[in-house]
mmCIF file of C-alpha atoms and ligand atoms in Angstrom:
data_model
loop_
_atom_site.group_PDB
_atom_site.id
_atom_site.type_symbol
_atom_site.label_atom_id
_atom_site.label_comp_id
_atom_site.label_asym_id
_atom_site.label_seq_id
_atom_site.Cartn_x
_atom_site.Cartn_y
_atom_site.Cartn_z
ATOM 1 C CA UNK A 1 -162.728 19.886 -108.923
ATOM 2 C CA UNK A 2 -160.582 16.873 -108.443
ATOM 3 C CA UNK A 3 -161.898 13.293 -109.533
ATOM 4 C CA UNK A 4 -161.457 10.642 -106.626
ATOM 5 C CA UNK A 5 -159.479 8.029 -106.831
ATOM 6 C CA UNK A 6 -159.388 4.473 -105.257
ATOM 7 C CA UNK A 7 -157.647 1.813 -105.668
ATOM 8 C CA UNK A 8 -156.774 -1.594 -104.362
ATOM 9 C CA UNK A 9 -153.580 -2.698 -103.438
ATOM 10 C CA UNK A 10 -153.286 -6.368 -103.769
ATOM 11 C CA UNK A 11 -149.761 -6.823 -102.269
ATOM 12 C CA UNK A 12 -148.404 -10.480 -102.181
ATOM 13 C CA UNK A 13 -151.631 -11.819 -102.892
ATOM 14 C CA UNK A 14 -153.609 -14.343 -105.309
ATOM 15 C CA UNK A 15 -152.182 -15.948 -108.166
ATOM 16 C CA UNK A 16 -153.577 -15.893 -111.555
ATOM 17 C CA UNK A 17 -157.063 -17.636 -111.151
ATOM 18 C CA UNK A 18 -158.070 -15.470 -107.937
ATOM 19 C CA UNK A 19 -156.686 -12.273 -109.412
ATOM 20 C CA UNK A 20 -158.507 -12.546 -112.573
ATOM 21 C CA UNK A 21 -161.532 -13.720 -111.014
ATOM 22 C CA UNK A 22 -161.628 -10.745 -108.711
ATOM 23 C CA UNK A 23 -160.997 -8.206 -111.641
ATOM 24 C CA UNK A 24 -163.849 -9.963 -113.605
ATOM 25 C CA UNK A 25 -166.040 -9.425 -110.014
ATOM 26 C CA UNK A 26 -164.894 -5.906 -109.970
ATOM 27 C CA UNK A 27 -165.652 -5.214 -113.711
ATOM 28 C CA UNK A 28 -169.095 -6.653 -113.397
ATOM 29 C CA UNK A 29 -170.242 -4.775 -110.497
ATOM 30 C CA UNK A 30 -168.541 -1.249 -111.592
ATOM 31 C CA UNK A 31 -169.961 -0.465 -115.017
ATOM 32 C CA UNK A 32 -170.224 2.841 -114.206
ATOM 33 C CA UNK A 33 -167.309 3.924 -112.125
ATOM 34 C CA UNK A 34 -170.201 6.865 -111.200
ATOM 35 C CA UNK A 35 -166.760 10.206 -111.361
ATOM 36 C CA UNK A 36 -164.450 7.989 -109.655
ATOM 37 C CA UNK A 37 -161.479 6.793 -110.806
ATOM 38 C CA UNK A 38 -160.668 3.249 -109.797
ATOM 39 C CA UNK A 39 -157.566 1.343 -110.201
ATOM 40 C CA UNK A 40 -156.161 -2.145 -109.123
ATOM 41 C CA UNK A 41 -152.657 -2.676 -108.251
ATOM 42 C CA UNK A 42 -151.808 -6.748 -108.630
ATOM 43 C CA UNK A 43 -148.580 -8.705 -108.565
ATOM 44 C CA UNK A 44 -146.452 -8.652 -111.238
ATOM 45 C CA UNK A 45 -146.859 -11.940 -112.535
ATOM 46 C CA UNK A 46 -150.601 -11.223 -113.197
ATOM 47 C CA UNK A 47 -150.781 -8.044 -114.579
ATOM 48 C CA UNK A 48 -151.149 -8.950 -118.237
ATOM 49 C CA UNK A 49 -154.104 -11.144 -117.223
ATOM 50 C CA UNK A 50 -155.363 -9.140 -115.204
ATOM 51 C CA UNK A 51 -155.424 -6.232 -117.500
ATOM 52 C CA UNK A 52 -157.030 -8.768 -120.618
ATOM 53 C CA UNK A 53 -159.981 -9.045 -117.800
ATOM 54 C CA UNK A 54 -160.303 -5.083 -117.567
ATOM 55 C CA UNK A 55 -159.713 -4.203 -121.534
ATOM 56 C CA UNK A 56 -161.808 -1.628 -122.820
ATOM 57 C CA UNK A 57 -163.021 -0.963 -119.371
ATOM 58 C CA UNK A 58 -162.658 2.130 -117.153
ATOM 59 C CA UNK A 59 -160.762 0.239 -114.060
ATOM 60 C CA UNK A 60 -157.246 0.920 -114.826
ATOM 61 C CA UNK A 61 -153.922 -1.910 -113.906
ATOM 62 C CA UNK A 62 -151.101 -0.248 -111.539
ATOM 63 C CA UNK A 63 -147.507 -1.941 -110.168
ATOM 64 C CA UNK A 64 -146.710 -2.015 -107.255
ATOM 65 C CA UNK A 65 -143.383 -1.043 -107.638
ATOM 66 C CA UNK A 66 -140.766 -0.466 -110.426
ATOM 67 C CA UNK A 67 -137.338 0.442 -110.945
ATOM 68 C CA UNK A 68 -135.266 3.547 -112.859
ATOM 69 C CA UNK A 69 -133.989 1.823 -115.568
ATOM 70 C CA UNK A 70 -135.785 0.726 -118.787
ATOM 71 C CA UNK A 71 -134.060 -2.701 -118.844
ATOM 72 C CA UNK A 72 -130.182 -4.020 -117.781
ATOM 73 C CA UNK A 73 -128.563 -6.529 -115.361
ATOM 74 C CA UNK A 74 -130.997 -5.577 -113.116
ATOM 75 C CA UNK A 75 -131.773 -8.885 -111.298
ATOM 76 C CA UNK A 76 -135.611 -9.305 -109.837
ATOM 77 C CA UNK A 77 -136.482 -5.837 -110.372
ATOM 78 C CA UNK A 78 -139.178 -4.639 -113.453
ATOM 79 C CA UNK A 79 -139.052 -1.486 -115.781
ATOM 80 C CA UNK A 80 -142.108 1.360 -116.288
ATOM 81 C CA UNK A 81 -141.638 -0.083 -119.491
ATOM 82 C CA UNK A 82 -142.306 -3.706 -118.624
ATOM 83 C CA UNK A 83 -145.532 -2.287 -116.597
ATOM 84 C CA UNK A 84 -146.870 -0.344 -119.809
ATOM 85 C CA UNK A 85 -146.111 -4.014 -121.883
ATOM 86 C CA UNK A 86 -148.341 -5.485 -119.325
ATOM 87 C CA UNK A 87 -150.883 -3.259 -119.367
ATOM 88 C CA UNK A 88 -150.489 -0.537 -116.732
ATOM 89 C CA UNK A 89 -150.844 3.473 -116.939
ATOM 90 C CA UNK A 90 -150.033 3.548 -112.914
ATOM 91 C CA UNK A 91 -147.489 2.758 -110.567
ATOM 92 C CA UNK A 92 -147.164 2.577 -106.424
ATOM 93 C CA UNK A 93 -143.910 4.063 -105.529
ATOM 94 C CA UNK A 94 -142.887 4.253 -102.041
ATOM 95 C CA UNK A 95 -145.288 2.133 -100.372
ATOM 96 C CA UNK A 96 -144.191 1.682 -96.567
ATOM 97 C CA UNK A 97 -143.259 -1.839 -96.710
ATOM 98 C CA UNK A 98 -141.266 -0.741 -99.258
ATOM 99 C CA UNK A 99 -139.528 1.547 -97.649
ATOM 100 C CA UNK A 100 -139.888 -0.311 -93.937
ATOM 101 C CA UNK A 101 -139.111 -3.955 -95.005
ATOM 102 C CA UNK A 102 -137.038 -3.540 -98.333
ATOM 103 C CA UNK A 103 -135.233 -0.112 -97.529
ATOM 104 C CA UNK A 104 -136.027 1.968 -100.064
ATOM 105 C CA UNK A 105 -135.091 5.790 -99.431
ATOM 106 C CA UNK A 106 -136.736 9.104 -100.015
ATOM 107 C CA UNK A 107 -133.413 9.610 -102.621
ATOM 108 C CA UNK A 108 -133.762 5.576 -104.022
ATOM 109 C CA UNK A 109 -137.880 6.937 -104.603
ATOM 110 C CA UNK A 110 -136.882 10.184 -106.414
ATOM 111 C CA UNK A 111 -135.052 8.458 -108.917
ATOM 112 C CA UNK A 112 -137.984 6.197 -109.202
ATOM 113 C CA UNK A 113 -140.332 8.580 -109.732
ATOM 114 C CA UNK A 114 -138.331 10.503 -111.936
ATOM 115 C CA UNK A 115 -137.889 7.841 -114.103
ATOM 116 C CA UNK A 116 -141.240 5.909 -113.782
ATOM 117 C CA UNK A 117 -142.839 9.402 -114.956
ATOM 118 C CA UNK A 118 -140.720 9.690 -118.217
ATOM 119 C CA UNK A 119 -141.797 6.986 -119.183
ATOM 120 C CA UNK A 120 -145.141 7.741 -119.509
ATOM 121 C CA UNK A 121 -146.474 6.161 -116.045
ATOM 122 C CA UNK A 122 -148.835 7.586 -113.592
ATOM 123 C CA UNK A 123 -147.308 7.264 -109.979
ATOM 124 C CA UNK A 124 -149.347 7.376 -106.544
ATOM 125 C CA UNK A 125 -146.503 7.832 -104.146
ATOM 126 C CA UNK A 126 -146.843 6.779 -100.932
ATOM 127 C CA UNK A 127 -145.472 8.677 -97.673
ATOM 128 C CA UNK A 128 -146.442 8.704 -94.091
ATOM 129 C CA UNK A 129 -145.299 8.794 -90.056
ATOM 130 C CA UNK A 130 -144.829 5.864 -88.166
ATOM 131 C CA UNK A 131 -146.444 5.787 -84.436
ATOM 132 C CA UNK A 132 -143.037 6.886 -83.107
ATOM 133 C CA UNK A 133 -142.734 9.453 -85.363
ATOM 134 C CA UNK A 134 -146.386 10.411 -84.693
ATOM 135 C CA UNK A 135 -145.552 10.258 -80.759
ATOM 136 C CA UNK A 136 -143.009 12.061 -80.804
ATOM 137 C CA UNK A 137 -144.005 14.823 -82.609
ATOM 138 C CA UNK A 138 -142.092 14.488 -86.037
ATOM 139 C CA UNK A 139 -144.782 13.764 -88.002
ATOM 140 C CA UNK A 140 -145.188 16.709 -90.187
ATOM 141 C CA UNK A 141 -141.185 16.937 -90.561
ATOM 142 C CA UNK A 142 -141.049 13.165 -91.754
ATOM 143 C CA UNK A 143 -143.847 13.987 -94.326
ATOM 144 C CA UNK A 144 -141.888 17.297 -95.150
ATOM 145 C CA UNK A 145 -138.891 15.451 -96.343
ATOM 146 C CA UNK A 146 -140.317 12.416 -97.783
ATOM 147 C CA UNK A 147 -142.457 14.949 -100.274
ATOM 148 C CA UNK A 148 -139.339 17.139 -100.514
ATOM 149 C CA UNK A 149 -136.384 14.476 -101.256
ATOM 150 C CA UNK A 150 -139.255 12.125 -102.994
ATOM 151 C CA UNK A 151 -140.663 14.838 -105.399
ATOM 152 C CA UNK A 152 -136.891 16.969 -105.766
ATOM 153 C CA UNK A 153 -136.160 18.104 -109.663
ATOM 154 C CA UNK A 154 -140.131 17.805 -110.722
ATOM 155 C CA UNK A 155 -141.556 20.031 -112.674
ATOM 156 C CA UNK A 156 -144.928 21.198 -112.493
ATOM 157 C CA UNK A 157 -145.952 19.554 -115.707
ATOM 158 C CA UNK A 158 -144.794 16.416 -114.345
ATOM 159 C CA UNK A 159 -146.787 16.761 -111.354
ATOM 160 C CA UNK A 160 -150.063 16.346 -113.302
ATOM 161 C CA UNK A 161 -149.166 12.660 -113.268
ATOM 162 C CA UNK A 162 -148.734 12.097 -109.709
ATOM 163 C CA UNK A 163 -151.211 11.098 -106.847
ATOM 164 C CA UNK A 164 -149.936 11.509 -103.148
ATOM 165 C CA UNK A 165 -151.258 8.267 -100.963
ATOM 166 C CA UNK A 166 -150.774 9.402 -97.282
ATOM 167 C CA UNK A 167 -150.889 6.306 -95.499
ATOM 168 C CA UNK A 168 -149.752 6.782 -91.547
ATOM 169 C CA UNK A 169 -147.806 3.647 -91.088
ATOM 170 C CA UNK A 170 -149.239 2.521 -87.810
ATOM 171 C CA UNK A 171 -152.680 2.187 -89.889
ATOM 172 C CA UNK A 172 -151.703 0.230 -92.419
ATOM 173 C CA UNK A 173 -153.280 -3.620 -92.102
ATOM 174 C CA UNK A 174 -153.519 -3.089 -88.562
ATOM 175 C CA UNK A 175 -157.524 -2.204 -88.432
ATOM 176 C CA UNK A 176 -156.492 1.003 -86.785
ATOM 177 C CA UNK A 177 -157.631 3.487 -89.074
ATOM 178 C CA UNK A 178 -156.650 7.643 -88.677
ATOM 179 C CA UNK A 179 -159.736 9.455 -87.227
ATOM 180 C CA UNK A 180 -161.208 11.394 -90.159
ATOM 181 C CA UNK A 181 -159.642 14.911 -88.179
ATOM 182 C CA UNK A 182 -156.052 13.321 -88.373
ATOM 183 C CA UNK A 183 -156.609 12.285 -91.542
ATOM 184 C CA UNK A 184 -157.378 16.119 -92.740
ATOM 185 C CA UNK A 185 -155.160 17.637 -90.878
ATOM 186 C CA UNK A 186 -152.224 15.471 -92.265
ATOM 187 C CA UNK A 187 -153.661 15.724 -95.968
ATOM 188 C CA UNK A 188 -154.031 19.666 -95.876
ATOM 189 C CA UNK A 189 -150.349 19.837 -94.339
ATOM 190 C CA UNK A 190 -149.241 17.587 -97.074
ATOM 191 C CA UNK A 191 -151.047 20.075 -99.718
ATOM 192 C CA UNK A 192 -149.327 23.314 -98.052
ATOM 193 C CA UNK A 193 -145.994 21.483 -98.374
ATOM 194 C CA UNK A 194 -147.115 20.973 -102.376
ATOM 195 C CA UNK A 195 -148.320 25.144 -102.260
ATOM 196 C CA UNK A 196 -144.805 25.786 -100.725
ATOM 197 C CA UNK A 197 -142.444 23.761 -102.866
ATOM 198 C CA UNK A 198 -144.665 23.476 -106.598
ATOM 199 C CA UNK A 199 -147.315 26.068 -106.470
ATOM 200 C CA UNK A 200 -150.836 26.919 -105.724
ATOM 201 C CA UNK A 201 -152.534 25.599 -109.429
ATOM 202 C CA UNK A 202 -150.476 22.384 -108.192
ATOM 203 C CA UNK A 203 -151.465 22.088 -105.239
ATOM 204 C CA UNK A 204 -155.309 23.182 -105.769
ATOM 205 C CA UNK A 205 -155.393 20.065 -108.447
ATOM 206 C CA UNK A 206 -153.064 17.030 -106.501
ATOM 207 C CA UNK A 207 -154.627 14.490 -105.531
ATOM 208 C CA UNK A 208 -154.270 12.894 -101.603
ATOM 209 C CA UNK A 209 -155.338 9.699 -101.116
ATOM 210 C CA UNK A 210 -155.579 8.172 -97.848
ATOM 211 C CA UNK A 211 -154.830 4.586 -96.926
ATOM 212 C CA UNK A 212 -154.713 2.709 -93.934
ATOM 213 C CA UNK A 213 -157.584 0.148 -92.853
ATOM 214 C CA UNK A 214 -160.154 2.073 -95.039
ATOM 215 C CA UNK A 215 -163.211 -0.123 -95.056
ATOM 216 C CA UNK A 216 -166.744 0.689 -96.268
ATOM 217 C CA UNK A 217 -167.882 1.749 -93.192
ATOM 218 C CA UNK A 218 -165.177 4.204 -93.047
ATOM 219 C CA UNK A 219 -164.626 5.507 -96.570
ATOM 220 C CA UNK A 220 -167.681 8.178 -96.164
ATOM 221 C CA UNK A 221 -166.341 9.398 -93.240
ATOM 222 C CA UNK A 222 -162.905 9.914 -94.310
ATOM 223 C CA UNK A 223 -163.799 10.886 -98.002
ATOM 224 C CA UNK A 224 -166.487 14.013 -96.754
ATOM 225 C CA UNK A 225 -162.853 15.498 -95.576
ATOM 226 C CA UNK A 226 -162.381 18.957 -97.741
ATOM 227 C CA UNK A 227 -158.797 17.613 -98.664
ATOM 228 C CA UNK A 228 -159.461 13.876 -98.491
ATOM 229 C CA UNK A 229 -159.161 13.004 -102.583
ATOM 230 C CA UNK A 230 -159.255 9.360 -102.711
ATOM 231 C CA UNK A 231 -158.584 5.822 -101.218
ATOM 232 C CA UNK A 232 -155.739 3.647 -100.812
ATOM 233 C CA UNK A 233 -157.099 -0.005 -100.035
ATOM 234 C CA UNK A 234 -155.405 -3.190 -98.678
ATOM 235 C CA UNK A 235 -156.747 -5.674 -97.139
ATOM 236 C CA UNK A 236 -160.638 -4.443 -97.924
ATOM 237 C CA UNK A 237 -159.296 -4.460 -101.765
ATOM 238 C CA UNK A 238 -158.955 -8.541 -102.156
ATOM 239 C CA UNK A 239 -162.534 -8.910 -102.090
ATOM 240 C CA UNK A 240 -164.866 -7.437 -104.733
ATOM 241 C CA UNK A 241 -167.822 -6.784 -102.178
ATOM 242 C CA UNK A 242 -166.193 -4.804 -99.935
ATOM 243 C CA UNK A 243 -163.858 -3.026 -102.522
ATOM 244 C CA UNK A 244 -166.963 -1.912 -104.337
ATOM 245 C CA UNK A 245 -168.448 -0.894 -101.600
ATOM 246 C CA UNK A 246 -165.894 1.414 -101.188
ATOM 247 C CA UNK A 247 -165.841 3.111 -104.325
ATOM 248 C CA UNK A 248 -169.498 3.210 -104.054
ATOM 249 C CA UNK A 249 -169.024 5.103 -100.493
ATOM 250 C CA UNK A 250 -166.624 7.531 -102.555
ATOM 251 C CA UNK A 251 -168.841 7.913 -105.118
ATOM 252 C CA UNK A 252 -171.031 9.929 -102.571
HETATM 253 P P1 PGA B 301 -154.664 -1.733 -95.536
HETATM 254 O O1 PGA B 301 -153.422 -1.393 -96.477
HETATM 255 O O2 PGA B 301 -155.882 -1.153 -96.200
HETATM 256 O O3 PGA B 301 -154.702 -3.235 -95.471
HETATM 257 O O4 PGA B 301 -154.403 -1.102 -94.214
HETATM 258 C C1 PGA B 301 -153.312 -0.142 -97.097
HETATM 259 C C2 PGA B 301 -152.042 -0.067 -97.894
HETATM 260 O O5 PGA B 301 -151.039 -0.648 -97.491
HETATM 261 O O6 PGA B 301 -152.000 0.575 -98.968
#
């Protein structure tokens, strides 16, 4: 039995006010998280408000990024450990404007990974296709090497602490959202590549979230999917209504 997860993804958005307000909104609506696990993911320079709003509640605080090294001349960039100081148990790694926009590569995200998990962090790592990719009939190769170069030198143990977020590129803040058939198909590929390269205990108990436009309306749909674990959110994640609503819909 694997618990669902959802969280929000608050990218370049809100400063402190907004973000704490909307944690407070979340907090107040989800007092019992009903067997889901829910998580918010705000910028950096809000996380230790952010995660004063949630104390001693079950909504847990996630980066958005970090980097492998626990502190140096390191310009702009922020440690796992800086992330626990703040308050977090989770990061995003690999999120595809991270990887579209800033360049990071499947090799840049293994070290990442590697060294986000030593130190204690939970990591949703995010791959997916672009439409090209998708069009041309890559798709499950692209997804093959991002979970093979991304998740190289794991062990399974390490594995317990890491959440897969397929999120198909040409879904993500567009309000085109993967039919609930794509979305299965790509999440139990993704879990045969896990079987193939970890093992079958692994990939029986990883968890696949999928992001990419999921709305309430949508979440059901998508979350009734046999290998559909969970919820990525965006855009439907800056506003505590509709973000509820969501975990409400997962909850079912
Ligand atoms: P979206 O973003 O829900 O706005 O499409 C999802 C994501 O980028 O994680």
């Amino acid at each position: 039995m694997r618990i669902p997860i959802v969280a929000g993804n608050w990218k370049m958005n809100m400063c402190s006010a907004d973000s704490v307000a909307l944690a407070r909104s979340i907090r107040q609506e989800l007092t019992d998280p009903g067997g889901v696990e829910v998580v918010v993911c705000p910028v950096s320079t809000v996380l230790n408000a952010v995660s004063d709003a949630l104390d001693d509640s079950s909504i847990s605080v996630s980066g958005q990024n970090c980097y492998h090294a626990e502190n140096g001349a390191f310009t702009g960039e922020l440690s796992p450990q800086m992330l626990h100081d703040a308050g977090c148990t989770w990061t995003i790694l690999g999120h595809s404007e991270r990887r579209h926009i800033f360049g990071e590569t499947n090799a840049l995200l293994n070290q990442k990974i590697k060294f986000a998990l030593s130190s204690g962090l939970n990591v949703m790592f995010c791959i997916g296709e672009t439409l090209e990719e998708r069009e041309s009939g890559t798709m499950n190769d692209v997804l093959q090497q991002q979970i093979g170069e991304g998740l190289a030198e794991l062990n399974e143990n390490a594995m317990e602490h890491v959440v897969i977020a397929y999120e198909p590129v040409w879904a993500i803040g567009t309000g085109l959202t993967a039919t609930s058939e794509q979305a299965e198909e790509a999440h139990a590929f993704v879990r045969s590549v896990v079987q193939d390269k970890f093992s079958g205990t692994v990939a029986e108990s990883l968890r696949i979230q999928y992001g990419g436009s999921v709305k309430p309306d949508n979440t059901v749909e998508l979350m009734s999917q046999p290998n559909v674990d969970g919820a990525l959110v965006g855009g439907a994640s800056l506003d505590a209504e509709s973000f509820v609503a969501i975990v409400r819909a997962a909850q079912s």
